[in-house]
mmCIF file of C-alpha atoms in Angstrom:
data_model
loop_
_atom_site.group_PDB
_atom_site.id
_atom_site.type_symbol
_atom_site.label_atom_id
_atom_site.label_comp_id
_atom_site.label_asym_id
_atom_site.label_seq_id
_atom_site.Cartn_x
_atom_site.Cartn_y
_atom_site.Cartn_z
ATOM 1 C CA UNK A 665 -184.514 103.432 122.435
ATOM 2 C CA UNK A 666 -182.233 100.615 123.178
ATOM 3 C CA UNK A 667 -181.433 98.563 120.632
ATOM 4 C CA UNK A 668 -179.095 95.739 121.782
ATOM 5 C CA UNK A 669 -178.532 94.181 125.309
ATOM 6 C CA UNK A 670 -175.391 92.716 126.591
ATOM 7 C CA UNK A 671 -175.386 88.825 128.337
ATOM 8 C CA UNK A 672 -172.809 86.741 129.417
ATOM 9 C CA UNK A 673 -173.810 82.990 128.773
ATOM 10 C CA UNK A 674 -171.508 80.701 130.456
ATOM 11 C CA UNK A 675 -169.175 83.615 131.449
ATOM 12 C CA UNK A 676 -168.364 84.704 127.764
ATOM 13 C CA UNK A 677 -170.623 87.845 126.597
ATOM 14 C CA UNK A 678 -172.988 87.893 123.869
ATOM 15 C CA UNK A 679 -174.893 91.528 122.185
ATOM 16 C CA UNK A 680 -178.907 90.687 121.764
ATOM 17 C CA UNK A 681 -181.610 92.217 120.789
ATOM 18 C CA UNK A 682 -183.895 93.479 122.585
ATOM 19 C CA UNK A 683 -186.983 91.390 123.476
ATOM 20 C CA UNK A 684 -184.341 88.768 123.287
ATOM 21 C CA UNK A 685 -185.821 85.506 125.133
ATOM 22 C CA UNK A 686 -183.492 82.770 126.616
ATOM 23 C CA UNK A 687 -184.161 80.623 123.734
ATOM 24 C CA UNK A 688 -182.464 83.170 121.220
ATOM 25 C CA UNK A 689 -179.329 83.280 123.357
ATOM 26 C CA UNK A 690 -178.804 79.588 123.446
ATOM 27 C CA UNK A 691 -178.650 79.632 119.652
ATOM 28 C CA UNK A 692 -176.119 82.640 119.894
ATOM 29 C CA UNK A 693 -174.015 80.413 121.664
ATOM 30 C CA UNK A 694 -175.109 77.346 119.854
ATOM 31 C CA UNK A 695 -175.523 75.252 122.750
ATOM 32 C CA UNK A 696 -175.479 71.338 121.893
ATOM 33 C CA UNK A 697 -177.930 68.824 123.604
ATOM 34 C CA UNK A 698 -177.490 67.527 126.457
ATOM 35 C CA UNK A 699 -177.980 70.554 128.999
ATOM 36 C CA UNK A 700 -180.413 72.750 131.112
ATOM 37 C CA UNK A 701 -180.544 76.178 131.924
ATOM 38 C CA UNK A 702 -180.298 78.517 134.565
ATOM 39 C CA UNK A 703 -180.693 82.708 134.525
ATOM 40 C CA UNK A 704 -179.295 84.689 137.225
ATOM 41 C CA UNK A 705 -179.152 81.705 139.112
ATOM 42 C CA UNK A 706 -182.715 80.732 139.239
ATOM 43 C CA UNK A 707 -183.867 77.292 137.032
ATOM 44 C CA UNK A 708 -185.098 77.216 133.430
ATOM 45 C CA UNK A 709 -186.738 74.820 132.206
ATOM 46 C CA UNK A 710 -186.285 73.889 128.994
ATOM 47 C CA UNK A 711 -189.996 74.445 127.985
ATOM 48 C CA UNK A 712 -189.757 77.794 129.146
ATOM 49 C CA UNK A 713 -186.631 79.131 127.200
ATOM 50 C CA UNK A 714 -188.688 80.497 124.743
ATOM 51 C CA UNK A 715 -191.547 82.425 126.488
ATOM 52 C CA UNK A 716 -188.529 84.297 129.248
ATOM 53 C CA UNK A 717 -187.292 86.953 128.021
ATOM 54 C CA UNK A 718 -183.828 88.534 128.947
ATOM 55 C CA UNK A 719 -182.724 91.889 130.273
ATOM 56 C CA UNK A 720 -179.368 93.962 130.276
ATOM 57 C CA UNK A 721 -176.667 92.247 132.092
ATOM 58 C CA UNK A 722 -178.391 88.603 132.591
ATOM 59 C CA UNK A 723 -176.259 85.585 133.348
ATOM 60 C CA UNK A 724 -177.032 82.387 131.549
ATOM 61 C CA UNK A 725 -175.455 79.286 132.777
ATOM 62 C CA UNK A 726 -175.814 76.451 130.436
ATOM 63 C CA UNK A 727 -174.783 73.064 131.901
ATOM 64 C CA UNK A 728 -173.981 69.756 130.413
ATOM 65 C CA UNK A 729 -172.566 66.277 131.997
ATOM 66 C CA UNK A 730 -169.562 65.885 133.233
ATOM 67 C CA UNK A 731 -167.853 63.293 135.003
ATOM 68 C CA UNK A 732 -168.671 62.842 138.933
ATOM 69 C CA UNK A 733 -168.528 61.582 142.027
ATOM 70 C CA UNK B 531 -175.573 30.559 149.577
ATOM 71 C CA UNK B 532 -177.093 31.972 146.407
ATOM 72 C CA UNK B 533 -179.688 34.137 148.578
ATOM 73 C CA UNK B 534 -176.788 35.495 150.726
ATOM 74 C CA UNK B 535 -175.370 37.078 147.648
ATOM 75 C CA UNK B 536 -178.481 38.206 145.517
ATOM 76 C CA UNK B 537 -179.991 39.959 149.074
ATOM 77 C CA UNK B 538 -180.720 43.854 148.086
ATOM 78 C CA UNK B 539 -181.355 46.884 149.691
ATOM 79 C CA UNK B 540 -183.304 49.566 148.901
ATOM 80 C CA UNK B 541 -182.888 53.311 147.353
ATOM 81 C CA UNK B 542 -186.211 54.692 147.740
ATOM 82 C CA UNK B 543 -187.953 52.039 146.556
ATOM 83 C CA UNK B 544 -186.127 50.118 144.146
ATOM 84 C CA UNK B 545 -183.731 46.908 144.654
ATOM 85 C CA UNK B 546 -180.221 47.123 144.479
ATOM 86 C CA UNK B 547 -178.061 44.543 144.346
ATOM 87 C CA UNK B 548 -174.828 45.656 143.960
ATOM 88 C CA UNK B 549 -173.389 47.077 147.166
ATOM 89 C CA UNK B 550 -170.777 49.442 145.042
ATOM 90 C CA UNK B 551 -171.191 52.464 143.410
ATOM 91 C CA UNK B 552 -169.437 53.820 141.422
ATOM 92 C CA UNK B 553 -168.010 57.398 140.437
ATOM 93 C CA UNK B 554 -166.990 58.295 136.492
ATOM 94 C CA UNK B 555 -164.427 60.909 137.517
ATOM 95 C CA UNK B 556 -160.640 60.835 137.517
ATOM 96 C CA UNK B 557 -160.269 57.815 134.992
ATOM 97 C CA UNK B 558 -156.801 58.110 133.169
ATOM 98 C CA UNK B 559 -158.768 57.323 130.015
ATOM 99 C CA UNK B 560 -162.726 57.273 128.954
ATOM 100 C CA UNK B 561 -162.108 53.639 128.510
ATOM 101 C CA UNK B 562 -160.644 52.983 131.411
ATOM 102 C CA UNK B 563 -163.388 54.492 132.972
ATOM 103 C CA UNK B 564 -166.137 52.216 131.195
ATOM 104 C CA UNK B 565 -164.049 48.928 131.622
ATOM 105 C CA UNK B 566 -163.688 49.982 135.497
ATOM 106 C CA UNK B 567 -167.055 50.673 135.805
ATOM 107 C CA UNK B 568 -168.546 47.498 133.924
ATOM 108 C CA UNK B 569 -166.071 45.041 136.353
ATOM 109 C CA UNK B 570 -167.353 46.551 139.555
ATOM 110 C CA UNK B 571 -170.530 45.346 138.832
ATOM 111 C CA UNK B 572 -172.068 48.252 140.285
ATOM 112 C CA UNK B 573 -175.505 49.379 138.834
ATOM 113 C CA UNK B 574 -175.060 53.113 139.838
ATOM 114 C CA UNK B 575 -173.004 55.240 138.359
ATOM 115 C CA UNK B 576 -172.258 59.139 139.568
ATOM 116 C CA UNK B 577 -172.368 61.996 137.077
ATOM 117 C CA UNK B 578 -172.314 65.987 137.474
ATOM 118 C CA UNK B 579 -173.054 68.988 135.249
ATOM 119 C CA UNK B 580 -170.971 71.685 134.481
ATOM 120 C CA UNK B 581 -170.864 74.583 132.269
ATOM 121 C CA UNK B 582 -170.843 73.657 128.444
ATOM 122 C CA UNK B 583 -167.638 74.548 126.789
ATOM 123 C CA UNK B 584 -167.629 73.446 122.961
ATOM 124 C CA UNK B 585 -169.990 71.601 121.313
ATOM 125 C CA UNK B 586 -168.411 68.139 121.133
ATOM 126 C CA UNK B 587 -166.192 67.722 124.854
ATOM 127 C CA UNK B 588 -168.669 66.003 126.760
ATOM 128 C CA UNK B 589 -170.086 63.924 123.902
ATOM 129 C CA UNK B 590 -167.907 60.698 124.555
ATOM 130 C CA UNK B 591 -168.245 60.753 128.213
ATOM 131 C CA UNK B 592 -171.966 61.176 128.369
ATOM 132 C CA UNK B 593 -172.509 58.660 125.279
ATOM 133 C CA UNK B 594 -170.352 55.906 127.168
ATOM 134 C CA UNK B 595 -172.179 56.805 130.498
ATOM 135 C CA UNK B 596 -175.739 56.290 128.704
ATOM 136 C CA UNK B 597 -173.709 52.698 126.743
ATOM 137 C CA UNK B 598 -173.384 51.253 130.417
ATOM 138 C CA UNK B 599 -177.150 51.289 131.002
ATOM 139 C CA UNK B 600 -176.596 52.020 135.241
ATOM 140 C CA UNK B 601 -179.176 54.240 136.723
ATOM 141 C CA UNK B 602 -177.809 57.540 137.108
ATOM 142 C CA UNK B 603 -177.202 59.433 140.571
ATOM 143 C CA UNK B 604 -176.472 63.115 139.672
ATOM 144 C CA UNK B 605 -174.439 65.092 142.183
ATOM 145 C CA UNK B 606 -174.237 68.453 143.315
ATOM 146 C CA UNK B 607 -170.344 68.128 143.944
ATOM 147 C CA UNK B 608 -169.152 72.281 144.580
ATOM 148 C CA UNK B 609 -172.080 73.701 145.392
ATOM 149 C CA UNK B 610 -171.386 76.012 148.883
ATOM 150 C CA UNK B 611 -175.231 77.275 149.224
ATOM 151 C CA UNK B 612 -178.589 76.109 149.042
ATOM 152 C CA UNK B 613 -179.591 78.159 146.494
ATOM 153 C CA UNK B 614 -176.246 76.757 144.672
ATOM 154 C CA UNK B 615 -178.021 72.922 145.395
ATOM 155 C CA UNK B 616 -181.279 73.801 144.713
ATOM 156 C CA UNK B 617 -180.288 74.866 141.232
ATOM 157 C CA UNK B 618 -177.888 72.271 140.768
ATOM 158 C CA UNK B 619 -180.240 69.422 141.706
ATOM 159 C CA UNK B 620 -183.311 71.281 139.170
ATOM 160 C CA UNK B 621 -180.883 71.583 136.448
ATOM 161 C CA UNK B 622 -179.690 67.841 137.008
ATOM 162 C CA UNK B 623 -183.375 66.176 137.170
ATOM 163 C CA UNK B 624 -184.199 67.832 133.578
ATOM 164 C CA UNK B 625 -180.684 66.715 132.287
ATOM 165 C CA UNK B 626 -180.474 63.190 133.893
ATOM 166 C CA UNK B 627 -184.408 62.686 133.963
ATOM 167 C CA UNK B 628 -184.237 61.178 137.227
ATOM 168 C CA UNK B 629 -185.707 62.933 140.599
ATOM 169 C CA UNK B 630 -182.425 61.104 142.703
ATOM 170 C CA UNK B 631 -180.154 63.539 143.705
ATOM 171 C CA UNK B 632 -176.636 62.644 145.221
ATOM 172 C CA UNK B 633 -176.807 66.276 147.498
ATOM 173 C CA UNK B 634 -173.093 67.421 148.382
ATOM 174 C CA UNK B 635 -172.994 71.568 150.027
ATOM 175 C CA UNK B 636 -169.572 71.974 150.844
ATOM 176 C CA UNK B 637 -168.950 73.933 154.544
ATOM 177 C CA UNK B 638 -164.939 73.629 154.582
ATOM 178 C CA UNK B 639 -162.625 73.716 151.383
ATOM 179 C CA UNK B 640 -159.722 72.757 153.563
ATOM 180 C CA UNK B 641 -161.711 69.297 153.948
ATOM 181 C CA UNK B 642 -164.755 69.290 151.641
ATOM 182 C CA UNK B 643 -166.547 68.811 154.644
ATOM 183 C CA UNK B 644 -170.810 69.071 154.440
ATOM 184 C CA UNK B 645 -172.434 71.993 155.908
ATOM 185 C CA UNK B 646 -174.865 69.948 158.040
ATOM 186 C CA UNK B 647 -176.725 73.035 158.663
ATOM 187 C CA UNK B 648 -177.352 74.150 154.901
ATOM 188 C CA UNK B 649 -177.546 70.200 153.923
ATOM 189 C CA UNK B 650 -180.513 69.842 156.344
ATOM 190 C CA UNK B 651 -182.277 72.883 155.012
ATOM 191 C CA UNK B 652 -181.614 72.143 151.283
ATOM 192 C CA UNK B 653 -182.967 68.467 151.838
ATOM 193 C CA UNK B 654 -186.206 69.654 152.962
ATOM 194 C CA UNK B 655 -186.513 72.062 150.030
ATOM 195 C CA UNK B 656 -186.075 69.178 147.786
ATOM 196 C CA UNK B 657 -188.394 66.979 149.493
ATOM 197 C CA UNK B 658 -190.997 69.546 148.959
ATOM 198 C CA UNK B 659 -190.173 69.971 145.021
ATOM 199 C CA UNK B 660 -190.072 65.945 144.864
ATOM 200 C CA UNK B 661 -186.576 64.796 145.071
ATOM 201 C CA UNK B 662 -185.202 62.193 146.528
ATOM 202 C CA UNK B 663 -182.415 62.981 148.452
ATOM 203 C CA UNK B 664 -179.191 61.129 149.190
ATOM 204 C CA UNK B 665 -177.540 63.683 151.621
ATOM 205 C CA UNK B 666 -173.395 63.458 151.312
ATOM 206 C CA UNK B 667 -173.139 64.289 155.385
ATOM 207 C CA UNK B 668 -170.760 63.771 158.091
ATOM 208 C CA UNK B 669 -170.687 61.007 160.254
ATOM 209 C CA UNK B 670 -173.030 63.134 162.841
ATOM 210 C CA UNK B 671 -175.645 60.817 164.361
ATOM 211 C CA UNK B 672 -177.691 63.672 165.463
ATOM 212 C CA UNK B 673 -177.586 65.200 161.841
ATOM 213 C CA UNK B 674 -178.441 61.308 160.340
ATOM 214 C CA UNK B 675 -181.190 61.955 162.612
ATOM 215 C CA UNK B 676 -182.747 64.812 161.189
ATOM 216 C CA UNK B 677 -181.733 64.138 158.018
ATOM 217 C CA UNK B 678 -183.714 60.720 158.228
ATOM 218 C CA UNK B 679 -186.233 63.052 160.162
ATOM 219 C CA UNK B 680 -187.057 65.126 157.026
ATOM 220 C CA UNK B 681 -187.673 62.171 154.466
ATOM 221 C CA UNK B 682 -184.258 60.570 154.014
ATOM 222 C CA UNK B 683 -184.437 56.995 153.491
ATOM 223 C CA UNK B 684 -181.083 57.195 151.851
ATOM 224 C CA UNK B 685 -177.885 58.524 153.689
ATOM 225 C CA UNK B 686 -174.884 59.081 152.523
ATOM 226 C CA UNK B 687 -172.195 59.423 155.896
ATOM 227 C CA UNK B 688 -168.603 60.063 154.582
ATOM 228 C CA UNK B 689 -165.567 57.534 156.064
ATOM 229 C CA UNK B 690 -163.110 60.246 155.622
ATOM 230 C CA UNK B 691 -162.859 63.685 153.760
ATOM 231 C CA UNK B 692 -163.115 63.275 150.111
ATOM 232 C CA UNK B 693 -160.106 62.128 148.108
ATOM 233 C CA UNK B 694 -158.045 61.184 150.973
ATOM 234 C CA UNK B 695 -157.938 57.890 150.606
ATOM 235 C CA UNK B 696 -157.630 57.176 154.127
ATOM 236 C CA UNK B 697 -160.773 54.245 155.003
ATOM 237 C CA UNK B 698 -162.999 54.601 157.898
ATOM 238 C CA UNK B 699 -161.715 57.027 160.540
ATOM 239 C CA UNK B 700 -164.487 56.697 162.749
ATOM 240 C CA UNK B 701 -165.877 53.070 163.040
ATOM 241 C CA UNK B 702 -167.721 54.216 166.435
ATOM 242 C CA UNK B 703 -169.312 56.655 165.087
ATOM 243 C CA UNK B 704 -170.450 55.046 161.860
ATOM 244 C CA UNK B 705 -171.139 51.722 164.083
ATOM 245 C CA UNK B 706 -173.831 53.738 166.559
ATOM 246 C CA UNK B 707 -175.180 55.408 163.357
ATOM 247 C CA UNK B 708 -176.314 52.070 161.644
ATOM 248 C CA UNK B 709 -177.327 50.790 165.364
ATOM 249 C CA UNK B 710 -179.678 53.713 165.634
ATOM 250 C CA UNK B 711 -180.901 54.264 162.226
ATOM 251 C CA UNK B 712 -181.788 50.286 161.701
ATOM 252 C CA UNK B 713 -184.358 51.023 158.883
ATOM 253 C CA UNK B 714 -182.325 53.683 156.906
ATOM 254 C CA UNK B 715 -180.359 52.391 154.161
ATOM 255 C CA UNK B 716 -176.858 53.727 154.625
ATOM 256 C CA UNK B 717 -174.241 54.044 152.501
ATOM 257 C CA UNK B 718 -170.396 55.029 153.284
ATOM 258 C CA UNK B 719 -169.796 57.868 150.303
ATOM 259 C CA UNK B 720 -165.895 59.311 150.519
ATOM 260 C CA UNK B 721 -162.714 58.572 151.444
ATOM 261 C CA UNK B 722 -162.034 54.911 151.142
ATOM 262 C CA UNK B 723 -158.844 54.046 149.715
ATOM 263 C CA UNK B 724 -158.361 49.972 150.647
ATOM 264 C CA UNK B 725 -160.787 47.483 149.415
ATOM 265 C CA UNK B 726 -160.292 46.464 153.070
ATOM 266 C CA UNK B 727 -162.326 49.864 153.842
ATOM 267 C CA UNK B 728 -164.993 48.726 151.791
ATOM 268 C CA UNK B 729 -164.868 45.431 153.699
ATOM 269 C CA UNK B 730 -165.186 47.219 156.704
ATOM 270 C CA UNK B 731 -168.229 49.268 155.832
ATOM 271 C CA UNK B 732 -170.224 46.139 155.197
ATOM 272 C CA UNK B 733 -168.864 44.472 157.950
ATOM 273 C CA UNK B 734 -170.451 47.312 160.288
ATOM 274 C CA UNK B 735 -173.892 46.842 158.537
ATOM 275 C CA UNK B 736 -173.722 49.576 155.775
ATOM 276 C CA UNK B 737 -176.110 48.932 152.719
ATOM 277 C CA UNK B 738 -173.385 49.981 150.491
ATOM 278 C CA UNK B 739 -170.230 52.295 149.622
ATOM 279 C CA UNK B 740 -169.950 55.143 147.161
ATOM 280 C CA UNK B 741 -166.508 55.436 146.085
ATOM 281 C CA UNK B 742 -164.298 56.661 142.983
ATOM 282 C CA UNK B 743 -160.695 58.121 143.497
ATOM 283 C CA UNK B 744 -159.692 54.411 144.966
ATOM 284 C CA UNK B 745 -160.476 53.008 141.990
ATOM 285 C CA UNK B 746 -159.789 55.758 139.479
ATOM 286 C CA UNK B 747 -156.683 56.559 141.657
ATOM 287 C CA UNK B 748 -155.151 52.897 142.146
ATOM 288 C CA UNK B 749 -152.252 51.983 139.659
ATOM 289 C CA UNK B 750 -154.738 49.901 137.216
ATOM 290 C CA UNK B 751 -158.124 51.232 137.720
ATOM 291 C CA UNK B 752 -159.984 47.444 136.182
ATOM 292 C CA UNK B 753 -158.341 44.998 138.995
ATOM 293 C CA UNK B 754 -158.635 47.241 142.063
ATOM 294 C CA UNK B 755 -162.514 47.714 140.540
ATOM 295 C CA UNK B 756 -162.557 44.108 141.053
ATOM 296 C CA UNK B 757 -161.104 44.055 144.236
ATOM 297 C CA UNK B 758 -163.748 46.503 145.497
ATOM 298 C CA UNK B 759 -166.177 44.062 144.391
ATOM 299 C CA UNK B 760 -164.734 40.869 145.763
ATOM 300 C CA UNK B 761 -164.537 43.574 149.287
ATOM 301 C CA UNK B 762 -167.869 44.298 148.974
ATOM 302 C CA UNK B 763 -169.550 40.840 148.962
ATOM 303 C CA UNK B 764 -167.138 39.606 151.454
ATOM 304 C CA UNK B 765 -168.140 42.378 154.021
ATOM 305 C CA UNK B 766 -171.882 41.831 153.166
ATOM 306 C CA UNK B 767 -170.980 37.585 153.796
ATOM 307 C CA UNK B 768 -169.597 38.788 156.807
ATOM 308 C CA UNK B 769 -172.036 40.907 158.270
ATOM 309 C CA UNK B 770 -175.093 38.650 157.416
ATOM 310 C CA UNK B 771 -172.556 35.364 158.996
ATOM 311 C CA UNK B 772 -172.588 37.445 162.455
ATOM 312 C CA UNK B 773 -168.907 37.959 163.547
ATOM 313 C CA UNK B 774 -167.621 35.855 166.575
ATOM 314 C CA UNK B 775 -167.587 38.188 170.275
ATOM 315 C CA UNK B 776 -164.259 40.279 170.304
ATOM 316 C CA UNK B 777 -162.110 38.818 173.618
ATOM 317 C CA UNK B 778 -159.731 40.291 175.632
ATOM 318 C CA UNK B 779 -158.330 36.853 176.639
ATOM 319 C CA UNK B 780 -156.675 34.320 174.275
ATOM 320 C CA UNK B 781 -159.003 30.760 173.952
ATOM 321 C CA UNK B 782 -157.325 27.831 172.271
ATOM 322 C CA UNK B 783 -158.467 26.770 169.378
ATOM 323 C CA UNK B 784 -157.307 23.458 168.984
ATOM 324 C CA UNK B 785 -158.713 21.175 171.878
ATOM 325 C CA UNK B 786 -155.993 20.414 175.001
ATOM 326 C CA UNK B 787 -157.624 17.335 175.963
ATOM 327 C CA UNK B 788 -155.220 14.407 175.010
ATOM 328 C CA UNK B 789 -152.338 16.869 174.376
ATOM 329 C CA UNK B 790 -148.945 14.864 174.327
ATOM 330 C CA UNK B 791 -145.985 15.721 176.019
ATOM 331 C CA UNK B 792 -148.634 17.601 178.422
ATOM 332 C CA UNK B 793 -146.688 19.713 181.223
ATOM 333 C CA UNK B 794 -143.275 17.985 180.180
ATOM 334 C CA UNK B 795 -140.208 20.053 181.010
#
């Protein structure tokens, strides 16, 4: 039985457990407010971090502001 | 006077006064970038996301962003597919807690140029989720058309490719755009370099302009800012004063009648 799952958050990789939801991998990576979420490309919200949970090989992109124009 | 200069338009809704807005990129310093914002008077201010990299980069930025208390317009500056936008534009109404959207779907990397086809079916998408959309397009009447068709009361026609710096390249086209689309607010967003291209905008009728790198660009960033704005409100004087009929044929100005020295050789 599989133990651990690999992620990539922001392009860096991170080892999980399994069950692991989205909410568990932001701490991993100790994301700092402002931001919002997306997995495999697809929109998280924020109230719903904690109820997905994540498979083998899942992106996370975790975006803050930046400057713009 | 007074009610020439206080006259608004509207972005879905709400009044704006200012006829600049402003971008928060590029700045050769955070402060630089606040003081330049604050003297252009503008009351919109451009942000973006992009991926998190340690805890405490963005910090400043964002904190002197939220300090200025201008509404936000997040963009979707990068994005190449609608999926890309769509994501984007989610991501930035939970982060910015604002349902505007400043949407930008690159075609071209040569020229940053819109994809009007993807920009068309991305605005519709975000209609239906409950956006509202201020399409970055080209200067395409056709494609103002249908933009305006699906729901845009906002667009966003660029004067020349971003970053270029080089002012209005089509006036005709940007001219028959405002002519047809009376009721649509429209705003020149990209490639101005001159406050004299601002000018020119408002001259033509344009609600507004959306710049940054000729500000952010120009040698000191606070006086051009407040050149912008001095361009701005003289365009807007100048459009609302009606311009005098463009003449092929030179008319004296000063009367003839009682001219001295009249015919002498």
């Amino acid at each position: 039985m599989k133990v651990s799952m690999k992620i990539t958050i922001n392009g860096q990789h991170f080892e999980l457990a399994d069950n692991a939801n989205v909410a568990q991998g932001l701490t991993q990576f100790a994301a700092k407010e402002p931001f919002a979420v997306a997995l495999n490309g697809q929109f998280i919200p924020r109230s719903q971090c904690d109820t997905t949970l994540l498979n083998e090989g899942d992106s996370i992109e975790l975006l803050s502001p930046i400057q713009g124009g | 006077m007074s009610s020439v200069i206080s006259d608004s338009f509207s972005i879905y809704g709400e009044q704006i006064t200012s006829r600049l807005l402003i971008g928060s990129a590029l700045y050769p310093s955070p402060a630089v970038m606040a003081d330049s914002i604050v003297a252009s008077g503008a009351q919109i201010v451009t942000v973006s996301l992009r991926r998190q990299q340690s805890a405490a980069a963005g910090d400043d930025f964002w904190q002197l962003i939220k300090d200025t208390g201008l509404k936000i317009l997040p963009n979707t500056a990068g994005c190449h597919s609608v999926n890309e936008a769509i994501t984007l534009a989610q991501m930035c109404r939970e982060v910015f807690a604002t349902d505007w959207i400043k949407l930008e779907l690159i075609g071209d990397d040569y020229n940053l140029q819109p994809d009007p086809f993807a920009l068309l079916e991305a605005t519709q998408i975000l209609f239906a989720e409950g956006f509202k959309v201020l399409p970055y397009c080209t200067d395409d009447l056709v494609l103002c058309q249908r933009l305006a068709d699906a729901g845009c009361e906002v667009l966003m026609p660029w004067g020349a490719p971003i970053g270029t710096g080089k002012g209005l390249l089509n006036p005709y086209n940007l001219k028959t755009i405002r002519e047809r689309l009376p009721d649509t607010t429209l705003i020149v967003d990209a490639g101005l370099g001159l406050p004299s291209h601002a000018c020119q905008a408002l001259e033509l009728g344009y609600d507004a302009v959306l710049l940054n790198s000729a500000i952010a660009g120009a040698g000191c960033p606070v006086t051009m800012s407040h050149a912008f704005k001095a361009a701005v409100d003289a365009g807007r004087f100048a459009y609302r004063a009606k311009a005098m009929p463009e003449k092929d044929v030179a008319a004296p100005s000063t009367p003839t009648m009682g001219m001295p020295f009249w015919h002498q050789q």
